[in-house]
mmCIF file with all atom_site columns, C-alpha atoms in Angstrom:
data_model
loop_
_atom_site.group_PDB
_atom_site.id
_atom_site.type_symbol
_atom_site.label_atom_id
_atom_site.label_alt_id
_atom_site.label_comp_id
_atom_site.label_asym_id
_atom_site.label_entity_id
_atom_site.label_seq_id
_atom_site.pdbx_PDB_ins_code
_atom_site.Cartn_x
_atom_site.Cartn_y
_atom_site.Cartn_z
_atom_site.occupancy
_atom_site.B_iso_or_equiv
_atom_site.pdbx_formal_charge
_atom_site.auth_seq_id
_atom_site.auth_comp_id
_atom_site.auth_asym_id
_atom_site.auth_atom_id
_atom_site.pdbx_PDB_model_num
ATOM 1   C CA . MET W 1 1   ? -16.541 16.314  -44.045 1.00 77.00 ? 181 MET W CA 1
ATOM 2   C CA . PHE W 1 2   ? -13.048 14.842  -43.684 1.00 81.00 ? 182 PHE W CA 1
ATOM 3   C CA . PHE W 1 3   ? -10.976 15.140  -40.526 1.00 79.00 ? 183 PHE W CA 1
ATOM 4   C CA . LYS W 1 4   ? -7.369  14.142  -39.986 1.00 86.00 ? 184 LYS W CA 1
ATOM 5   C CA . VAL W 1 5   ? -6.386  13.128  -36.499 1.00 87.00 ? 185 VAL W CA 1
ATOM 6   C CA . GLU W 1 6   ? -2.786  11.978  -36.184 1.00 87.00 ? 186 GLU W CA 1
ATOM 7   C CA . ASN W 1 7   ? -2.422  9.560   -39.134 1.00 85.00 ? 187 ASN W CA 1
ATOM 8   C CA . ALA W 1 8   ? -6.103  8.648   -39.368 1.00 86.00 ? 188 ALA W CA 1
ATOM 9   C CA . ILE W 1 9   ? -8.711  10.171  -41.718 1.00 87.00 ? 189 ILE W CA 1
ATOM 10  C CA . PHE W 1 10  ? -12.347 10.338  -40.562 1.00 83.00 ? 190 PHE W CA 1
ATOM 11  C CA . ARG W 1 11  ? -15.376 11.174  -42.675 1.00 82.00 ? 191 ARG W CA 1
ATOM 12  C CA . ILE W 1 12  ? -18.084 12.686  -40.503 1.00 81.00 ? 192 ILE W CA 1
ATOM 13  C CA . HIS W 1 13  ? -21.495 14.183  -41.228 1.00 80.00 ? 193 HIS W CA 1
ATOM 14  C CA . ARG W 1 14  ? -21.549 17.908  -40.526 1.00 77.00 ? 194 ARG W CA 1
ATOM 15  C CA . SER W 1 15  ? -25.004 17.634  -38.973 1.00 77.00 ? 195 SER W CA 1
ATOM 16  C CA . LEU W 1 16  ? -23.727 15.138  -36.390 1.00 76.00 ? 196 LEU W CA 1
ATOM 17  C CA . LEU W 1 17  ? -20.879 17.429  -35.362 1.00 76.00 ? 197 LEU W CA 1
ATOM 18  C CA . ALA W 1 18  ? -23.155 20.451  -35.167 1.00 77.00 ? 198 ALA W CA 1
ATOM 19  C CA . ARG W 1 19  ? -25.730 18.556  -33.091 1.00 76.00 ? 199 ARG W CA 1
ATOM 20  C CA . PHE W 1 20  ? -23.361 17.401  -30.378 1.00 77.00 ? 200 PHE W CA 1
ATOM 21  C CA . SER W 1 21  ? -20.663 20.081  -30.303 1.00 81.00 ? 201 SER W CA 1
ATOM 22  C CA . THR W 1 22  ? -21.211 23.816  -29.908 1.00 79.00 ? 202 THR W CA 1
ATOM 23  C CA . VAL W 1 23  ? -17.612 24.399  -30.953 1.00 82.00 ? 203 VAL W CA 1
ATOM 24  C CA . MET W 1 24  ? -18.144 22.472  -34.184 1.00 78.00 ? 204 MET W CA 1
ATOM 25  C CA . GLN W 1 25  ? -21.478 24.214  -34.700 1.00 77.00 ? 205 GLN W CA 1
ATOM 26  C CA . ASP W 1 26  ? -19.791 27.612  -34.518 1.00 77.00 ? 206 ASP W CA 1
ATOM 27  C CA . MET W 1 27  ? -16.990 26.472  -36.800 1.00 75.00 ? 207 MET W CA 1
ATOM 28  C CA . LEU W 1 28  ? -19.447 25.217  -39.392 1.00 72.00 ? 208 LEU W CA 1
ATOM 29  C CA . SER W 1 29  ? -21.598 28.342  -39.212 1.00 70.00 ? 209 SER W CA 1
ATOM 30  C CA . VAL W 1 30  ? -18.757 30.834  -39.731 1.00 64.00 ? 210 VAL W CA 1
ATOM 31  C CA . PRO W 1 31  ? -18.662 31.879  -43.400 1.00 60.00 ? 211 PRO W CA 1
ATOM 32  C CA . GLY W 1 32  ? -15.274 31.180  -44.954 1.00 59.00 ? 212 GLY W CA 1
ATOM 33  C CA . GLY W 1 33  ? -14.187 29.033  -42.011 1.00 56.00 ? 213 GLY W CA 1
ATOM 34  C CA . GLU W 1 34  ? -12.735 25.583  -42.156 1.00 57.00 ? 214 GLU W CA 1
ATOM 35  C CA . GLY W 1 35  ? -16.191 24.099  -41.797 1.00 53.00 ? 215 GLY W CA 1
ATOM 36  C CA . HIS W 1 36  ? -17.192 25.554  -45.184 1.00 52.00 ? 216 HIS W CA 1
ATOM 37  C CA . LYS W 1 37  ? -14.179 24.233  -47.078 1.00 62.00 ? 217 LYS W CA 1
ATOM 38  C CA . ASP W 1 38  ? -14.602 21.393  -49.503 1.00 70.00 ? 218 ASP W CA 1
ATOM 39  C CA . THR W 1 39  ? -12.642 18.713  -47.724 1.00 73.00 ? 219 THR W CA 1
ATOM 40  C CA . THR W 1 40  ? -11.419 15.435  -49.145 1.00 77.00 ? 220 THR W CA 1
ATOM 41  C CA . ASP W 1 41  ? -9.326  12.602  -47.817 1.00 74.00 ? 221 ASP W CA 1
ATOM 42  C CA . GLU W 1 42  ? -6.355  14.361  -49.437 1.00 78.00 ? 222 GLU W CA 1
ATOM 43  C CA . ASN W 1 43  ? -7.330  17.782  -48.089 1.00 80.00 ? 223 ASN W CA 1
ATOM 44  C CA . PRO W 1 44  ? -8.906  17.194  -44.681 1.00 82.00 ? 224 PRO W CA 1
ATOM 45  C CA . VAL W 1 45  ? -9.380  19.467  -41.677 1.00 81.00 ? 225 VAL W CA 1
ATOM 46  C CA . VAL W 1 46  ? -6.465  18.725  -39.360 1.00 84.00 ? 226 VAL W CA 1
ATOM 47  C CA . MET W 1 47  ? -7.367  18.286  -35.682 1.00 83.00 ? 227 MET W CA 1
ATOM 48  C CA . HIS W 1 48  ? -4.285  19.159  -33.673 1.00 84.00 ? 228 HIS W CA 1
ATOM 49  C CA . GLY W 1 49  ? -3.556  17.684  -30.246 1.00 85.00 ? 229 GLY W CA 1
ATOM 50  C CA . ASP W 1 50  ? -6.221  14.973  -30.444 1.00 85.00 ? 230 ASP W CA 1
ATOM 51  C CA . SER W 1 51  ? -5.947  11.201  -30.295 1.00 86.00 ? 231 SER W CA 1
ATOM 52  C CA . ALA W 1 52  ? -7.149  9.111   -33.218 1.00 88.00 ? 232 ALA W CA 1
ATOM 53  C CA . ILE W 1 53  ? -8.359  6.363   -30.892 1.00 88.00 ? 233 ILE W CA 1
ATOM 54  C CA . SER W 1 54  ? -10.372 8.904   -28.874 1.00 87.00 ? 234 SER W CA 1
ATOM 55  C CA . TRP W 1 55  ? -12.140 10.166  -32.005 1.00 87.00 ? 235 TRP W CA 1
ATOM 56  C CA . GLU W 1 56  ? -12.752 6.596   -33.135 1.00 86.00 ? 236 GLU W CA 1
ATOM 57  C CA . LEU W 1 57  ? -14.413 5.732   -29.832 1.00 85.00 ? 237 LEU W CA 1
ATOM 58  C CA . LEU W 1 58  ? -16.450 8.938   -29.858 1.00 84.00 ? 238 LEU W CA 1
ATOM 59  C CA . LEU W 1 59  ? -17.748 8.408   -33.400 1.00 83.00 ? 239 LEU W CA 1
ATOM 60  C CA . GLU W 1 60  ? -18.453 4.745   -32.723 1.00 81.00 ? 240 GLU W CA 1
ATOM 61  C CA . PHE W 1 61  ? -20.411 5.806   -29.676 1.00 74.00 ? 241 PHE W CA 1
ATOM 62  C CA . GLN W 1 62  ? -22.376 8.493   -31.564 1.00 74.00 ? 242 GLN W CA 1
ATOM 63  C CA . TYR W 1 63  ? -23.074 6.679   -34.818 1.00 70.00 ? 243 TYR W CA 1
ATOM 64  C CA . ASP W 1 64  ? -24.063 3.368   -33.217 1.00 64.00 ? 244 ASP W CA 1
ATOM 65  C CA . MET W 1 65  ? -26.411 4.761   -30.567 1.00 57.00 ? 245 MET W CA 1
ATOM 66  C CA . PRO W 1 66  ? -28.485 3.255   -29.076 1.00 53.00 ? 246 PRO W CA 1
ATOM 67  C CA . ARG W 1 67  ? -26.740 -0.034  -29.916 1.00 47.00 ? 247 ARG W CA 1
ATOM 68  C CA . ILE W 1 68  ? -23.582 1.089   -28.088 1.00 50.00 ? 248 ILE W CA 1
ATOM 69  C CA . THR W 1 69  ? -24.144 2.676   -24.671 1.00 63.00 ? 249 THR W CA 1
ATOM 70  C CA . PRO W 1 70  ? -21.689 4.059   -22.099 1.00 67.00 ? 250 PRO W CA 1
ATOM 71  C CA . GLU W 1 71  ? -22.164 0.905   -20.022 1.00 71.00 ? 251 GLU W CA 1
ATOM 72  C CA . GLU W 1 72  ? -20.417 -1.115  -22.720 1.00 73.00 ? 252 GLU W CA 1
ATOM 73  C CA . LEU W 1 73  ? -17.255 1.009   -22.619 1.00 79.00 ? 253 LEU W CA 1
ATOM 74  C CA . THR W 1 74  ? -14.414 0.528   -20.167 1.00 85.00 ? 254 THR W CA 1
ATOM 75  C CA . GLY W 1 75  ? -13.345 3.292   -17.813 1.00 87.00 ? 255 GLY W CA 1
ATOM 76  C CA . GLU W 1 76  ? -10.277 3.977   -19.931 1.00 88.00 ? 256 GLU W CA 1
ATOM 77  C CA . ALA W 1 77  ? -12.396 4.279   -23.094 1.00 88.00 ? 257 ALA W CA 1
ATOM 78  C CA . LEU W 1 78  ? -14.858 6.608   -21.354 1.00 89.00 ? 258 LEU W CA 1
ATOM 79  C CA . LEU W 1 79  ? -12.018 8.897   -20.271 1.00 91.00 ? 259 LEU W CA 1
ATOM 80  C CA . MET W 1 80  ? -10.645 9.021   -23.814 1.00 90.00 ? 260 MET W CA 1
ATOM 81  C CA . VAL W 1 81  ? -14.056 10.016  -25.161 1.00 88.00 ? 261 VAL W CA 1
ATOM 82  C CA . LEU W 1 82  ? -14.448 12.525  -22.324 1.00 91.00 ? 262 LEU W CA 1
ATOM 83  C CA . LEU W 1 83  ? -11.244 14.288  -23.393 1.00 89.00 ? 263 LEU W CA 1
ATOM 84  C CA . ILE W 1 84  ? -12.688 14.985  -26.844 1.00 89.00 ? 264 ILE W CA 1
ATOM 85  C CA . ALA W 1 85  ? -16.181 15.756  -25.544 1.00 88.00 ? 265 ALA W CA 1
ATOM 86  C CA . HIS W 1 86  ? -14.896 18.359  -23.079 1.00 90.00 ? 266 HIS W CA 1
ATOM 87  C CA . LYS W 1 87  ? -12.487 19.959  -25.546 1.00 88.00 ? 267 LYS W CA 1
ATOM 88  C CA . TYR W 1 88  ? -15.198 20.508  -28.161 1.00 86.00 ? 268 TYR W CA 1
ATOM 89  C CA . CYS W 1 89  ? -18.004 21.319  -25.687 1.00 88.00 ? 269 CYS W CA 1
ATOM 90  C CA . MET W 1 90  ? -20.067 18.207  -26.320 1.00 86.00 ? 270 MET W CA 1
ATOM 91  C CA . ASP W 1 91  ? -22.117 18.801  -23.176 1.00 87.00 ? 271 ASP W CA 1
ATOM 92  C CA . LYS W 1 92  ? -24.587 15.951  -23.672 1.00 86.00 ? 272 LYS W CA 1
ATOM 93  C CA . VAL W 1 93  ? -21.847 13.395  -24.260 1.00 85.00 ? 273 VAL W CA 1
ATOM 94  C CA . GLU W 1 94  ? -19.836 14.738  -21.323 1.00 89.00 ? 274 GLU W CA 1
ATOM 95  C CA . THR W 1 95  ? -22.815 14.484  -18.982 1.00 90.00 ? 275 THR W CA 1
ATOM 96  C CA . GLU W 1 96  ? -23.589 10.918  -20.041 1.00 87.00 ? 276 GLU W CA 1
ATOM 97  C CA . ILE W 1 97  ? -20.009 9.806   -19.459 1.00 88.00 ? 277 ILE W CA 1
ATOM 98  C CA . ILE W 1 98  ? -19.766 11.406  -16.019 1.00 91.00 ? 278 ILE W CA 1
ATOM 99  C CA . GLU W 1 99  ? -23.091 9.888   -14.966 1.00 90.00 ? 279 GLU W CA 1
ATOM 100 C CA . GLU W 1 100 ? -21.911 6.484   -16.127 1.00 88.00 ? 280 GLU W CA 1
ATOM 101 C CA . LEU W 1 101 ? -18.638 6.809   -14.205 1.00 89.00 ? 281 LEU W CA 1
ATOM 102 C CA . GLN W 1 102 ? -20.474 7.830   -11.029 1.00 89.00 ? 282 GLN W CA 1
ATOM 103 C CA . SER W 1 103 ? -22.835 4.849   -11.337 1.00 88.00 ? 283 SER W CA 1
ATOM 104 C CA . ARG W 1 104 ? -19.926 2.431   -11.138 1.00 85.00 ? 284 ARG W CA 1
ATOM 105 C CA . SER W 1 105 ? -18.481 1.246   -7.826  1.00 84.00 ? 285 SER W CA 1
ATOM 106 C CA . GLY W 1 106 ? -15.041 0.036   -6.902  1.00 87.00 ? 286 GLY W CA 1
ATOM 107 C CA . TYR W 1 107 ? -11.549 1.340   -6.272  1.00 90.00 ? 287 TYR W CA 1
ATOM 108 C CA . ASP W 1 108 ? -10.472 1.522   -9.908  1.00 90.00 ? 288 ASP W CA 1
ATOM 109 C CA . GLU W 1 109 ? -13.765 3.130   -10.901 1.00 90.00 ? 289 GLU W CA 1
ATOM 110 C CA . CYS W 1 110 ? -13.244 5.924   -8.351  1.00 91.00 ? 290 CYS W CA 1
ATOM 111 C CA . VAL W 1 111 ? -9.777  6.479   -9.767  1.00 92.00 ? 291 VAL W CA 1
ATOM 112 C CA . ASP W 1 112 ? -11.551 7.023   -13.117 1.00 92.00 ? 292 ASP W CA 1
ATOM 113 C CA . ILE W 1 113 ? -13.853 9.559   -11.432 1.00 93.00 ? 293 ILE W CA 1
ATOM 114 C CA . ILE W 1 114 ? -10.849 11.531  -10.162 1.00 93.00 ? 294 ILE W CA 1
ATOM 115 C CA . ALA W 1 115 ? -9.254  11.368  -13.610 1.00 92.00 ? 295 ALA W CA 1
ATOM 116 C CA . ALA W 1 116 ? -12.528 12.627  -15.130 1.00 92.00 ? 296 ALA W CA 1
ATOM 117 C CA . SER W 1 117 ? -12.675 15.473  -12.604 1.00 92.00 ? 297 SER W CA 1
ATOM 118 C CA . LEU W 1 118 ? -9.226  16.603  -13.709 1.00 92.00 ? 298 LEU W CA 1
ATOM 119 C CA . ILE W 1 119 ? -10.376 16.615  -17.339 1.00 91.00 ? 299 ILE W CA 1
ATOM 120 C CA . VAL W 1 120 ? -13.529 18.661  -16.749 1.00 92.00 ? 300 VAL W CA 1
ATOM 121 C CA . ASP W 1 121 ? -12.033 20.649  -13.823 1.00 91.00 ? 301 ASP W CA 1
ATOM 122 C CA . SER W 1 122 ? -14.757 19.691  -11.357 1.00 91.00 ? 302 SER W CA 1
ATOM 123 C CA . LYS W 1 123 ? -13.870 19.977  -7.654  1.00 91.00 ? 303 LYS W CA 1
ATOM 124 C CA . GLU W 1 124 ? -17.162 18.373  -6.646  1.00 91.00 ? 304 GLU W CA 1
ATOM 125 C CA . LEU W 1 125 ? -16.503 15.313  -8.804  1.00 91.00 ? 305 LEU W CA 1
ATOM 126 C CA . TYR W 1 126 ? -12.930 15.193  -7.499  1.00 91.00 ? 306 TYR W CA 1
ATOM 127 C CA . GLN W 1 127 ? -14.130 15.049  -3.882  1.00 91.00 ? 307 GLN W CA 1
ATOM 128 C CA . VAL W 1 128 ? -16.606 12.256  -4.682  1.00 89.00 ? 308 VAL W CA 1
ATOM 129 C CA . GLY W 1 129 ? -13.846 9.994   -5.962  1.00 90.00 ? 309 GLY W CA 1
ATOM 130 C CA . LEU W 1 130 ? -11.298 11.058  -3.360  1.00 90.00 ? 310 LEU W CA 1
ATOM 131 C CA . GLN W 1 131 ? -13.543 10.453  -0.348  1.00 90.00 ? 311 GLN W CA 1
ATOM 132 C CA . TYR W 1 132 ? -14.256 6.905   -1.485  1.00 89.00 ? 312 TYR W CA 1
ATOM 133 C CA . LEU W 1 133 ? -10.566 6.147   -1.979  1.00 89.00 ? 313 LEU W CA 1
ATOM 134 C CA . LEU W 1 134 ? -9.734  7.598   1.444   1.00 88.00 ? 314 LEU W CA 1
ATOM 135 C CA . SER W 1 135 ? -12.393 5.403   3.060   1.00 88.00 ? 315 SER W CA 1
ATOM 136 C CA . THR W 1 136 ? -10.803 2.238   1.644   1.00 85.00 ? 316 THR W CA 1
ATOM 137 C CA . LYS W 1 137 ? -7.407  3.043   3.275   1.00 84.00 ? 317 LYS W CA 1
ATOM 138 C CA . SER W 1 138 ? -5.689  1.121   0.472   1.00 86.00 ? 318 SER W CA 1
ATOM 139 C CA . PHE W 1 139 ? -2.620  1.972   -1.570  1.00 88.00 ? 319 PHE W CA 1
ATOM 140 C CA . PRO W 1 140 ? -3.071  2.693   -5.295  1.00 88.00 ? 320 PRO W CA 1
ATOM 141 C CA . THR W 1 141 ? -1.045  0.959   -7.968  1.00 89.00 ? 321 THR W CA 1
ATOM 142 C CA . LEU W 1 142 ? 1.486   2.883   -10.046 1.00 90.00 ? 322 LEU W CA 1
ATOM 143 C CA . GLU W 1 143 ? -0.892  2.982   -12.998 1.00 89.00 ? 323 GLU W CA 1
ATOM 144 C CA . GLN W 1 144 ? -3.756  4.259   -10.822 1.00 88.00 ? 324 GLN W CA 1
ATOM 145 C CA . ALA W 1 145 ? -1.487  6.916   -9.308  1.00 89.00 ? 325 ALA W CA 1
ATOM 146 C CA . LYS W 1 146 ? -0.582  8.191   -12.765 1.00 89.00 ? 326 LYS W CA 1
ATOM 147 C CA . ARG W 1 147 ? -4.260  8.485   -13.703 1.00 87.00 ? 327 ARG W CA 1
ATOM 148 C CA . MET W 1 148 ? -5.413  10.416  -10.638 1.00 87.00 ? 328 MET W CA 1
ATOM 149 C CA . GLY W 1 149 ? -2.479  12.806  -10.297 1.00 88.00 ? 329 GLY W CA 1
ATOM 150 C CA . VAL W 1 150 ? 0.026   13.751  -7.623  1.00 89.00 ? 330 VAL W CA 1
ATOM 151 C CA . GLU W 1 151 ? -2.299  15.516  -5.182  1.00 89.00 ? 331 GLU W CA 1
ATOM 152 C CA . ALA W 1 152 ? -4.865  12.723  -4.933  1.00 89.00 ? 332 ALA W CA 1
ATOM 153 C CA . THR W 1 153 ? -2.176  10.049  -4.817  1.00 90.00 ? 333 THR W CA 1
ATOM 154 C CA . HIS W 1 154 ? -0.427  11.798  -1.927  1.00 89.00 ? 334 HIS W CA 1
ATOM 155 C CA . ALA W 1 155 ? -3.667  12.114  0.063   1.00 88.00 ? 335 ALA W CA 1
ATOM 156 C CA . VAL W 1 156 ? -4.661  8.488   -0.496  1.00 88.00 ? 336 VAL W CA 1
ATOM 157 C CA . MET W 1 157 ? -1.218  7.077   0.306   1.00 89.00 ? 337 MET W CA 1
ATOM 158 C CA . GLU W 1 158 ? -0.888  9.204   3.440   1.00 87.00 ? 338 GLU W CA 1
ATOM 159 C CA . THR W 1 159 ? -4.243  7.953   4.754   1.00 85.00 ? 339 THR W CA 1
ATOM 160 C CA . ALA W 1 160 ? -3.405  4.355   3.873   1.00 84.00 ? 340 ALA W CA 1
ATOM 161 C CA . ALA W 1 161 ? -0.011  4.616   5.589   1.00 84.00 ? 341 ALA W CA 1
ATOM 162 C CA . LYS W 1 162 ? -1.552  5.971   8.811   1.00 81.00 ? 342 LYS W CA 1
ATOM 163 C CA . ALA W 1 163 ? -4.167  3.218   8.802   1.00 78.00 ? 343 ALA W CA 1
ATOM 164 C CA . LYS W 1 164 ? -1.484  0.556   8.327   1.00 74.00 ? 344 LYS W CA 1
ATOM 165 C CA . ILE W 1 165 ? 0.537   1.898   11.265  1.00 70.00 ? 345 ILE W CA 1
ATOM 166 C CA . ASN W 1 166 ? -2.517  1.936   13.550  1.00 66.00 ? 346 ASN W CA 1
ATOM 167 C CA . THR W 1 167 ? -3.553  -1.604  12.630  1.00 58.00 ? 347 THR W CA 1
ATOM 168 C CA . THR W 1 168 ? -0.119  -3.243  12.729  1.00 54.00 ? 348 THR W CA 1
ATOM 169 C CA . PRO W 1 169 ? -0.128  -5.954  15.458  1.00 56.00 ? 349 PRO W CA 1
ATOM 170 C CA . PRO W 1 170 ? 2.604   -5.820  18.130  1.00 53.00 ? 350 PRO W CA 1
ATOM 171 C CA . LEU W 1 171 ? 5.687   -7.936  17.680  1.00 50.00 ? 351 LEU W CA 1
ATOM 172 C CA . SER W 1 172 ? 5.502   -11.411 19.215  1.00 52.00 ? 352 SER W CA 1
ATOM 173 C CA . ARG W 1 173 ? 9.026   -10.942 20.602  1.00 50.00 ? 353 ARG W CA 1
ATOM 174 C CA . PRO W 1 174 ? 9.367   -7.340  21.752  1.00 52.00 ? 354 PRO W CA 1
ATOM 175 C CA . TYR W 1 175 ? 12.628  -5.510  21.744  1.00 52.00 ? 355 TYR W CA 1
ATOM 176 C CA . PRO W 1 176 ? 14.640  -5.779  25.035  1.00 54.00 ? 356 PRO W CA 1
ATOM 177 C CA . VAL W 1 177 ? 14.189  -2.932  27.465  1.00 52.00 ? 357 VAL W CA 1
ATOM 178 C CA . ILE W 1 178 ? 17.394  -0.993  27.981  1.00 53.00 ? 358 ILE W CA 1
ATOM 179 C CA . ARG W 1 179 ? 17.550  0.369   31.528  1.00 53.00 ? 359 ARG W CA 1
ATOM 180 C CA . ASP W 1 180 ? 20.011  2.316   33.605  1.00 54.00 ? 360 ASP W CA 1
ATOM 181 C CA . PRO W 1 181 ? 22.383  -0.181  35.307  1.00 56.00 ? 361 PRO W CA 1
ATOM 182 C CA . THR W 1 182 ? 22.869  2.202   38.233  1.00 57.00 ? 362 THR W CA 1
ATOM 183 C CA . ILE W 1 183 ? 19.216  1.848   39.264  1.00 54.00 ? 363 ILE W CA 1
ATOM 184 C CA . GLU W 1 184 ? 18.732  -1.176  41.547  1.00 52.00 ? 364 GLU W CA 1
ATOM 185 C CA . THR W 1 185 ? 15.510  -3.145  41.195  1.00 55.00 ? 365 THR W CA 1
ATOM 186 C CA . ARG W 1 186 ? 13.864  -5.781  43.395  1.00 55.00 ? 366 ARG W CA 1
ATOM 187 C CA . GLU W 1 187 ? 15.182  -8.541  41.129  1.00 55.00 ? 367 GLU W CA 1
ATOM 188 C CA . ASP W 1 188 ? 18.701  -7.181  41.552  1.00 53.00 ? 368 ASP W CA 1
ATOM 189 C CA . ARG W 1 189 ? 18.359  -7.210  45.366  1.00 54.00 ? 369 ARG W CA 1
ATOM 190 C CA . ASN W 1 190 ? 17.060  -10.804 45.384  1.00 58.00 ? 370 ASN W CA 1
ATOM 191 C CA . THR W 1 191 ? 19.922  -11.933 43.170  1.00 61.00 ? 371 THR W CA 1
ATOM 192 C CA . THR W 1 192 ? 22.457  -10.253 45.474  1.00 66.00 ? 372 THR W CA 1
ATOM 193 C CA . TRP W 1 193 ? 21.133  -12.030 48.593  1.00 65.00 ? 373 TRP W CA 1
ATOM 194 C CA . LEU W 1 194 ? 21.080  -15.389 46.816  1.00 71.00 ? 374 LEU W CA 1
ATOM 195 C CA . ASP W 1 195 ? 24.682  -14.982 45.712  1.00 74.00 ? 375 ASP W CA 1
ATOM 196 C CA . LEU W 1 196 ? 25.684  -14.072 49.272  1.00 74.00 ? 376 LEU W CA 1
ATOM 197 C CA . VAL W 1 197 ? 23.999  -17.138 50.815  1.00 75.00 ? 377 VAL W CA 1
ATOM 198 C CA . LEU W 1 198 ? 25.491  -19.524 48.267  1.00 77.00 ? 378 LEU W CA 1
ATOM 199 C CA . GLY W 1 199 ? 28.913  -18.004 48.853  1.00 75.00 ? 379 GLY W CA 1
ATOM 200 C CA . LEU W 1 200 ? 28.649  -18.481 52.615  1.00 76.00 ? 380 LEU W CA 1
ATOM 201 C CA . LEU W 1 201 ? 27.571  -22.098 52.206  1.00 78.00 ? 381 LEU W CA 1
ATOM 202 C CA . ALA W 1 202 ? 30.471  -22.814 49.908  1.00 76.00 ? 382 ALA W CA 1
ATOM 203 C CA . LEU W 1 203 ? 32.928  -21.161 52.321  1.00 73.00 ? 383 LEU W CA 1
ATOM 204 C CA . THR W 1 204 ? 31.525  -23.137 55.273  1.00 76.00 ? 384 THR W CA 1
ATOM 205 C CA . ALA W 1 205 ? 31.903  -26.420 53.384  1.00 70.00 ? 385 ALA W CA 1
ATOM 206 C CA . ILE W 1 206 ? 35.528  -25.648 52.524  1.00 70.00 ? 386 ILE W CA 1
ATOM 207 C CA . VAL W 1 207 ? 36.436  -24.698 56.110  1.00 65.00 ? 387 VAL W CA 1
ATOM 208 C CA . TYR W 1 208 ? 34.644  -27.736 57.525  1.00 66.00 ? 388 TYR W CA 1
ATOM 209 C CA . TRP W 1 209 ? 36.457  -30.071 55.203  1.00 61.00 ? 389 TRP W CA 1
ATOM 210 C CA . ARG W 1 210 ? 39.882  -28.533 55.874  1.00 63.00 ? 390 ARG W CA 1
ATOM 211 C CA . LEU W 1 211 ? 39.402  -28.772 59.689  1.00 63.00 ? 391 LEU W CA 1
ATOM 212 C CA . TRP W 1 212 ? 37.929  -32.256 59.999  1.00 61.00 ? 392 TRP W CA 1
ATOM 213 C CA . TYR W 1 213 ? 39.727  -34.059 57.194  1.00 61.00 ? 393 TYR W CA 1
ATOM 214 C CA . PRO W 1 214 ? 42.833  -35.030 59.373  1.00 65.00 ? 394 PRO W CA 1
ATOM 215 C CA . PHE W 1 215 ? 40.626  -36.544 62.116  1.00 64.00 ? 395 PHE W CA 1
ATOM 216 C CA . TYR W 1 216 ? 38.665  -38.548 59.593  1.00 62.00 ? 396 TYR W CA 1
ATOM 217 C CA . ARG W 1 217 ? 41.918  -39.912 58.132  1.00 65.00 ? 397 ARG W CA 1
ATOM 218 C CA . PHE W 1 218 ? 43.292  -40.866 61.616  1.00 65.00 ? 398 PHE W CA 1
ATOM 219 C CA . PHE W 1 219 ? 40.157  -42.756 62.665  1.00 64.00 ? 399 PHE W CA 1
ATOM 220 C CA . TYR W 1 220 ? 40.058  -44.524 59.296  1.00 61.00 ? 400 TYR W CA 1
ATOM 221 C CA . TRP W 1 221 ? 43.579  -45.972 59.654  1.00 66.00 ? 401 TRP W CA 1
ATOM 222 C CA . LEU W 1 222 ? 42.987  -46.823 63.354  1.00 69.00 ? 402 LEU W CA 1
ATOM 223 C CA . ILE W 1 223 ? 39.930  -48.893 62.481  1.00 70.00 ? 403 ILE W CA 1
ATOM 224 C CA . LEU W 1 224 ? 41.861  -50.729 59.759  1.00 68.00 ? 404 LEU W CA 1
ATOM 225 C CA . TRP W 1 225 ? 44.747  -51.559 62.180  1.00 68.00 ? 405 TRP W CA 1
ATOM 226 C CA . VAL W 1 226 ? 42.364  -52.904 64.848  1.00 68.00 ? 406 VAL W CA 1
ATOM 227 C CA . PHE W 1 227 ? 40.509  -55.020 62.301  1.00 67.00 ? 407 PHE W CA 1
ATOM 228 C CA . ASN W 1 228 ? 43.722  -56.542 60.933  1.00 70.00 ? 408 ASN W CA 1
ATOM 229 C CA . ASN W 1 229 ? 44.975  -57.483 64.395  1.00 70.00 ? 409 ASN W CA 1
ATOM 230 C CA . TRP W 1 230 ? 41.687  -59.109 65.193  1.00 67.00 ? 410 TRP W CA 1
ATOM 231 C CA . LEU W 1 231 ? 41.896  -61.217 62.056  1.00 65.00 ? 411 LEU W CA 1
ATOM 232 C CA . LYS W 1 232 ? 45.409  -62.439 63.006  1.00 64.00 ? 412 LYS W CA 1
ATOM 233 C CA . HIS W 1 233 ? 44.289  -63.725 66.373  1.00 57.00 ? 413 HIS W CA 1
#
């Protein structure tokens, strides 16, 4: 049986499709349906809305079992296969992929679990991935945010932002405290008294100098006159 997905042509055994997909089984069992047509590479059954790479991965996975297992596929490849498996009710394949995703650990792997939950519409699976991401308190990348959707991204980023605020160390040089200048503190009172004492000392020195300077000058010249007369005699 020939299938056309995008620009790719696939030749698939009817028995394989019927064994793994209830949708394909019904299509092949309906008399006069597309599954009973004589298809060729020039007259294939067109699969609308599917990805050629997803079908290629799915068929590679099915035809090469057990040589190729879910463990050998990346998270992105598993999600692409899951899209096809869920659309065509391939329950066994869908279960194997979800089990494989849940067996993996790590931030990016839990993003894959959330993406898988959106594909299969599973709230339980969604909570499994979301709770792990919330526990890490880490920000997702742009690519991870696109994969897990707006709602999960918002929840994860909000939790990560709160955790970052709570764990941010205080500044080594804190901002200056702005206080009311009309309120007098103990430091202000001490400064006022010190200024007053220094002012009084300076005033005393000036007055002392102005009063005693003429006497000092008189005695200075008197001593010089006496000394000169003594030298002459």
